[in-house]
Amino acid sequence: MTDLAASRVLAIVSNLGVEQDDLKLPVEHLCNSGALVSIAAPKLGSVHTLVDGRSGENWVADQTLDEVSEHSYDLLLVPDGTVNSDLLRTNLCAQRIAHVFAATHKTVAAIGHAPWLLASSKLLNGKSLTSSQSIRPDLENAGGNWVDEPVITCNTLEWRLITSRGQEDLSFFIETIDATLSKLSDSRH
C-alpha cells in the first residue's frame, strides 16, 4: 500500500444525493494509505448517500464549503451523484473552491456527473476529460474535449484534472489519484 501520510485531500459534496461508493471507496482508500481527508458540504453534519437511487450510508461533513481553506489541501475530490453534482454546480462556494485549486496548480479529481461543477465554473476550456455520457454535451459546450475512456488525466493549463466515467471505472480513478498523490509526496522528500 502507498504511504500518503503527507497528503491532504478535500472532498466536496452536497448534503444529499452523493453516490455512496464514489465517496466511500476513495475516502477509505486514501485514509487507509495515511492521507488526511476532510469532507466539506454546504451544511455541517449529515451527508446522505445513495446506492442505486435508494438511501445509503450517512457520512459527516466536518466543515462547510464556505469555511474551506483551499491552500491547506493537495487534491480536490468531487464524487458522483446526479443530485449531488447538480447541487454543487450552482453552489458559489463550490465554484470558488474549484477555481482556487485550478489557480494554484493543484489536482482536481471528479467522477461521473461531478465535472458539471467544472463546467459551471468555466474551468474546462482546453481540458480533456471524461464523465458520465449524459453530461458530455454540457462539458463540450463548456470547451472541454470529451473522451470515452475509463480515466483521463489532463495537465494542460497548469493544473491537473483527473476524471472518470463512473462507478464502473472507480478502481482506475482511485489508482490514478493514488499515483498522483504518491508522486507529490515523493517530490516533497
Coordinates of C-alpha atoms in Angstrom, one line a residue:
M1 CA 0.0 0.0 0.0
T2 CA 1.2 3.5 -0.8
D3 CA 2.2 5.8 2.0
L4 CA 0.3 9.0 1.6
A5 CA 0.8 10.3 5.1
A6 CA 1.9 13.8 3.8
S7 CA -1.2 14.1 1.6
R8 CA -4.2 16.2 2.4
V9 CA -7.4 15.7 0.4
L10 CA -10.6 17.8 0.4
A11 CA -13.8 16.0 -0.7
I12 CA -16.7 18.4 -1.5
V13 CA -20.2 17.2 -1.6
S14 CA -23.8 18.4 -1.1
N15 CA -25.6 17.1 2.0
L16 CA -27.7 14.7 -0.1
G17 CA -27.6 12.7 -3.3
V18 CA -24.0 11.6 -3.2
E19 CA -23.3 8.3 -4.8
Q20 CA -22.1 6.2 -1.8
D21 CA -19.2 4.2 -3.3
D22 CA -17.9 7.3 -5.2
L23 CA -17.3 8.9 -1.8
K24 CA -16.7 5.9 0.4
L25 CA -14.2 3.9 -1.6
P26 CA -11.8 6.7 -2.5
V27 CA -12.0 8.2 1.0
E28 CA -11.5 4.9 2.7
H29 CA -8.6 4.0 0.4
L30 CA -6.9 7.4 1.0
C31 CA -7.4 7.3 4.8
N32 CA -6.0 3.7 4.9
S33 CA -3.0 4.9 2.9
G34 CA -2.4 7.6 5.5
A35 CA -3.8 10.7 3.8
L36 CA -5.8 13.2 5.8
V37 CA -9.2 13.6 4.2
S38 CA -11.7 16.3 5.1
I39 CA -15.3 16.4 3.8
A40 CA -17.0 19.8 3.2
A41 CA -20.6 20.3 2.4
P42 CA -23.0 23.3 2.4
K43 CA -24.0 22.4 6.0
L44 CA -22.1 20.7 8.8
G45 CA -23.3 17.3 9.7
S46 CA -25.0 14.5 7.8
V47 CA -24.2 13.8 4.1
H48 CA -26.8 11.4 2.8
T49 CA -25.6 9.0 0.2
L50 CA -27.4 6.9 -2.4
V51 CA -27.0 3.3 -3.7
D52 CA -29.0 2.7 -6.9
G53 CA -31.3 5.5 -6.0
R54 CA -32.0 4.2 -2.5
S55 CA -30.8 5.6 0.8
G56 CA -27.2 4.6 1.6
E57 CA -24.9 5.3 4.5
N58 CA -24.7 8.7 6.1
W59 CA -21.3 10.4 6.2
V60 CA -20.4 13.5 8.2
A61 CA -19.2 16.9 6.8
D62 CA -16.5 18.2 9.1
Q63 CA -16.6 21.7 7.6
T64 CA -18.8 23.8 5.5
L65 CA -17.9 24.8 1.9
D66 CA -17.6 28.5 3.0
E67 CA -15.1 27.6 5.7
V68 CA -12.7 25.7 3.5
S69 CA -9.1 26.9 3.3
E70 CA -8.2 25.6 -0.2
H71 CA -4.5 26.2 0.3
S72 CA -4.3 23.5 3.0
Y73 CA -5.0 20.7 0.6
D74 CA -3.2 18.8 -2.2
L75 CA -6.2 17.4 -4.1
L76 CA -9.9 18.2 -4.5
L77 CA -12.1 15.1 -4.8
V78 CA -15.6 15.6 -6.2
P79 CA -17.7 12.4 -6.1
D80 CA -20.6 11.5 -8.3
G81 CA -24.3 11.5 -7.7
T82 CA -26.6 13.3 -10.1
V83 CA -28.4 15.3 -7.3
N84 CA -25.0 15.9 -5.6
S85 CA -23.5 17.2 -8.8
D86 CA -26.5 19.3 -9.8
L87 CA -26.5 21.0 -6.3
L88 CA -22.7 21.6 -6.3
R89 CA -22.5 23.1 -9.8
T90 CA -24.7 26.0 -8.7
N91 CA -23.1 26.5 -5.4
L92 CA -20.8 29.6 -5.5
C93 CA -18.6 28.3 -2.6
A94 CA -18.0 25.0 -4.5
Q95 CA -17.2 27.0 -7.7
R96 CA -14.8 29.2 -5.7
I97 CA -13.0 26.1 -4.3
A98 CA -12.6 24.6 -7.8
H99 CA -11.2 27.9 -9.1
V100 CA -8.7 28.2 -6.3
F101 CA -7.5 24.6 -6.8
A102 CA -7.0 25.3 -10.6
A103 CA -5.4 28.7 -10.0
T104 CA -2.9 27.3 -7.5
H105 CA -2.0 24.4 -9.9
K106 CA -3.5 21.7 -7.7
T107 CA -5.2 18.5 -8.8
V108 CA -9.0 18.2 -9.1
A109 CA -10.4 14.7 -9.4
A110 CA -14.1 14.4 -10.5
I111 CA -16.1 11.3 -11.4
G112 CA -19.4 10.7 -13.2
H113 CA -21.6 13.8 -13.2
A114 CA -19.1 15.7 -10.9
P115 CA -17.4 17.6 -13.9
W116 CA -20.6 19.6 -14.1
L117 CA -19.1 21.7 -11.3
L118 CA -16.1 22.5 -13.5
A119 CA -18.3 23.4 -16.5
S120 CA -20.3 25.8 -14.4
S121 CA -17.1 27.2 -13.0
K122 CA -15.8 27.8 -16.6
L123 CA -12.7 25.8 -16.0
L124 CA -12.9 23.3 -18.9
N125 CA -11.9 25.3 -21.9
G126 CA -8.9 23.4 -23.4
K127 CA -9.1 20.5 -20.9
S128 CA -9.5 16.8 -22.0
L129 CA -11.8 14.8 -19.7
T130 CA -14.3 12.1 -19.4
S131 CA -17.6 11.8 -17.4
S132 CA -21.0 10.2 -17.3
Q133 CA -22.1 10.1 -21.0
S134 CA -25.2 12.1 -20.2
I135 CA -23.4 15.3 -19.5
R136 CA -21.0 15.1 -22.4
P137 CA -22.8 17.9 -24.4
D138 CA -22.6 20.2 -21.4
L139 CA -18.8 19.6 -21.0
E140 CA -18.2 20.1 -24.7
N141 CA -20.2 23.3 -24.7
A142 CA -18.0 24.5 -21.8
G143 CA -14.9 24.0 -24.0
G144 CA -13.9 20.5 -22.8
N145 CA -12.6 17.8 -25.1
W146 CA -14.6 14.7 -24.0
V147 CA -13.0 11.3 -24.4
D148 CA -14.7 7.9 -23.8
E149 CA -12.0 6.3 -21.6
P150 CA -12.1 4.8 -18.0
V151 CA -9.9 7.6 -16.7
I152 CA -8.4 10.7 -18.2
T153 CA -5.6 12.8 -16.7
C154 CA -5.1 16.2 -18.3
N155 CA -2.3 18.5 -17.3
T156 CA -3.0 21.4 -19.6
L157 CA -3.5 25.0 -18.3
E158 CA -1.0 24.3 -15.5
W159 CA -3.4 22.2 -13.3
R160 CA -4.1 18.5 -13.3
L161 CA -7.6 17.2 -13.9
I162 CA -8.4 13.6 -13.2
T163 CA -11.8 12.4 -14.5
S164 CA -13.6 9.1 -14.7
R165 CA -16.8 8.0 -16.4
G166 CA -18.5 6.5 -13.3
Q167 CA -18.6 3.7 -10.8
E168 CA -17.6 1.0 -13.3
D169 CA -14.2 2.8 -13.6
L170 CA -13.8 3.6 -9.9
S171 CA -10.7 1.3 -9.4
F172 CA -8.9 3.2 -12.2
F173 CA -9.9 6.5 -10.7
I174 CA -8.6 5.6 -7.3
E175 CA -5.4 4.2 -8.8
T176 CA -4.8 7.5 -10.6
I177 CA -5.5 9.6 -7.5
D178 CA -3.1 7.4 -5.5
A179 CA -0.3 7.7 -8.1
T180 CA -0.7 11.5 -8.3
L181 CA -0.6 11.9 -4.6
S182 CA 2.3 9.5 -4.3
K183 CA 4.4 11.5 -6.9
L184 CA 3.6 14.7 -5.0
S185 CA 4.6 13.1 -1.7
D186 CA 7.9 11.8 -3.3
S187 CA 8.7 15.3 -4.6
R188 CA 8.4 16.7 -1.1
H189 CA 11.1 14.4 0.3

